mmCIF file of C-alpha atoms in Angstrom:
data_model
loop_
_atom_site.group_PDB
_atom_site.id
_atom_site.type_symbol
_atom_site.label_atom_id
_atom_site.label_comp_id
_atom_site.label_asym_id
_atom_site.label_seq_id
_atom_site.Cartn_x
_atom_site.Cartn_y
_atom_site.Cartn_z
ATOM 1 C CA MET A 14 117.645 68.306 144.022
ATOM 2 C CA ARG A 15 115.664 69.987 140.984
ATOM 3 C CA ARG A 16 115.040 73.408 140.747
ATOM 4 C CA ARG A 17 112.028 75.188 139.501
ATOM 5 C CA THR A 18 110.798 77.936 138.125
ATOM 6 C CA SER A 19 107.546 79.941 137.278
ATOM 7 C CA CYS A 20 106.961 80.649 133.425
ATOM 8 C CA ARG A 21 107.772 84.609 134.177
ATOM 9 C CA THR A 22 111.076 83.601 134.843
ATOM 10 C CA ALA A 23 112.092 81.221 132.499
ATOM 11 C CA ARG A 24 110.893 80.191 128.967
ATOM 12 C CA LEU A 25 111.558 77.587 125.687
ATOM 13 C CA ARG A 26 111.635 79.398 122.497
ATOM 14 C CA TYR A 27 111.484 78.778 118.950
ATOM 15 C CA GLU A 28 113.765 80.156 116.306
ATOM 16 C CA PRO A 29 112.522 80.371 113.114
ATOM 17 C CA ILE A 30 111.559 77.371 110.879
ATOM 18 C CA ARG A 31 113.743 76.815 108.058
ATOM 19 C CA PRO A 32 113.198 73.677 105.038
ATOM 20 C CA VAL A 33 116.262 71.937 104.837
ATOM 21 C CA GLY A 34 116.233 68.909 102.198
ATOM 22 C CA ILE A 35 113.330 66.849 102.478
ATOM 23 C CA GLY A 36 112.614 67.939 106.177
ATOM 24 C CA TRP A 37 112.772 71.379 108.443
ATOM 25 C CA SER A 38 115.129 72.061 111.090
ATOM 26 C CA PHE A 39 114.432 74.686 114.076
ATOM 27 C CA ARG A 40 116.547 75.915 116.938
ATOM 28 C CA LEU A 41 115.181 75.571 120.371
ATOM 29 C CA ARG A 42 116.453 78.077 122.999
ATOM 30 C CA VAL A 43 116.000 77.703 127.051
ATOM 31 C CA GLU A 44 115.740 81.246 128.153
ATOM 32 C CA ARG A 45 115.684 83.009 131.595
ATOM 33 C CA LEU A 46 114.688 86.620 132.505
ATOM 34 C CA ALA A 47 117.927 88.850 133.660
ATOM 35 C CA PRO A 48 118.344 91.178 136.390
ATOM 36 C CA ASP A 49 117.747 93.662 133.583
ATOM 37 C CA GLY A 50 114.465 92.741 131.788
ATOM 38 C CA GLU A 51 115.938 91.312 128.599
ATOM 39 C CA TRP A 52 116.050 87.246 127.936
ATOM 40 C CA GLU A 53 118.766 85.302 128.017
ATOM 41 C CA PRO A 54 120.001 81.951 126.516
ATOM 42 C CA VAL A 55 120.909 79.469 128.493
ATOM 43 C CA LEU A 56 121.104 76.436 126.126
ATOM 44 C CA THR A 57 120.140 75.906 122.726
ATOM 45 C CA ARG A 58 119.632 72.712 120.888
ATOM 46 C CA ASP A 59 118.748 72.270 117.363
ATOM 47 C CA TYR A 60 116.444 69.541 115.784
ATOM 48 C CA LEU A 61 115.354 68.208 111.993
ATOM 49 C CA VAL A 62 112.579 67.401 111.905
ATOM 50 C CA ARG A 63 111.717 64.868 108.444
ATOM 51 C CA THR A 64 108.606 65.721 106.291
ATOM 52 C CA SER A 65 105.927 63.694 108.391
ATOM 53 C CA ASP A 66 108.090 63.339 111.652
ATOM 54 C CA VAL A 67 105.978 65.303 113.724
ATOM 55 C CA MET A 68 102.483 65.035 112.015
ATOM 56 C CA GLY A 69 103.120 60.723 112.658
ATOM 57 C CA ASP A 70 104.945 61.598 116.035
ATOM 58 C CA PRO A 71 103.875 64.728 118.003
ATOM 59 C CA GLY A 72 104.959 63.118 121.394
ATOM 60 C CA ARG A 73 108.713 63.307 119.593
ATOM 61 C CA LEU A 74 108.437 66.776 119.845
ATOM 62 C CA THR A 75 107.085 67.097 123.282
ATOM 63 C CA ALA A 76 110.100 64.799 123.992
ATOM 64 C CA PHE A 77 112.595 67.146 122.805
ATOM 65 C CA GLU A 78 111.431 69.913 125.143
ATOM 66 C CA GLU A 79 111.485 68.166 128.406
ATOM 67 C CA ARG A 80 114.725 67.120 127.195
ATOM 68 C CA THR A 81 116.080 70.392 126.224
ATOM 69 C CA ALA A 82 114.646 71.807 129.688
ATOM 70 C CA ARG A 83 116.078 68.827 131.602
ATOM 71 C CA GLU A 84 119.232 69.688 130.680
ATOM 72 C CA VAL A 85 119.227 72.798 132.701
ATOM 73 C CA GLY A 86 116.922 72.027 135.460
ATOM 74 C CA TYR A 87 113.753 73.154 134.562
ATOM 75 C CA ARG A 88 110.545 70.642 134.076
ATOM 76 C CA ARG A 89 108.368 71.294 130.522
ATOM 77 C CA ALA A 90 105.476 71.842 132.068
ATOM 78 C CA ASP A 91 106.591 74.850 134.191
ATOM 79 C CA LEU A 92 108.080 76.579 130.867
ATOM 80 C CA ALA A 93 106.265 78.930 128.712
ATOM 81 C CA ILE A 94 106.863 77.771 124.788
ATOM 82 C CA VAL A 95 106.541 80.662 122.482
ATOM 83 C CA ASP A 96 107.247 80.688 118.837
ATOM 84 C CA SER A 97 106.261 76.784 119.080
ATOM 85 C CA PRO A 98 106.643 75.570 115.252
ATOM 86 C CA VAL A 99 103.360 75.419 113.053
ATOM 87 C CA PHE A 100 103.848 72.459 110.208
ATOM 88 C CA ALA A 101 100.996 73.097 107.267
#
């Protein structure tokens, strides 16, 4: 049985991107809205993107988001994504 949520109670949030060697690393958090109105992390996953990975295969990033959300019982399509990475 899957839990479902609305974009108002859970989200995916990217931490700032930092260059690492020949690529970029970033952290993706699944966050849930707590009763006090603050966002609390439920799960955190790190990802290393090599220089051309995302540009050549953006589906890989989407698959990472889907796997991360699914680990805690959410569907990526149901979650808002904030601070999404932008690659120049």
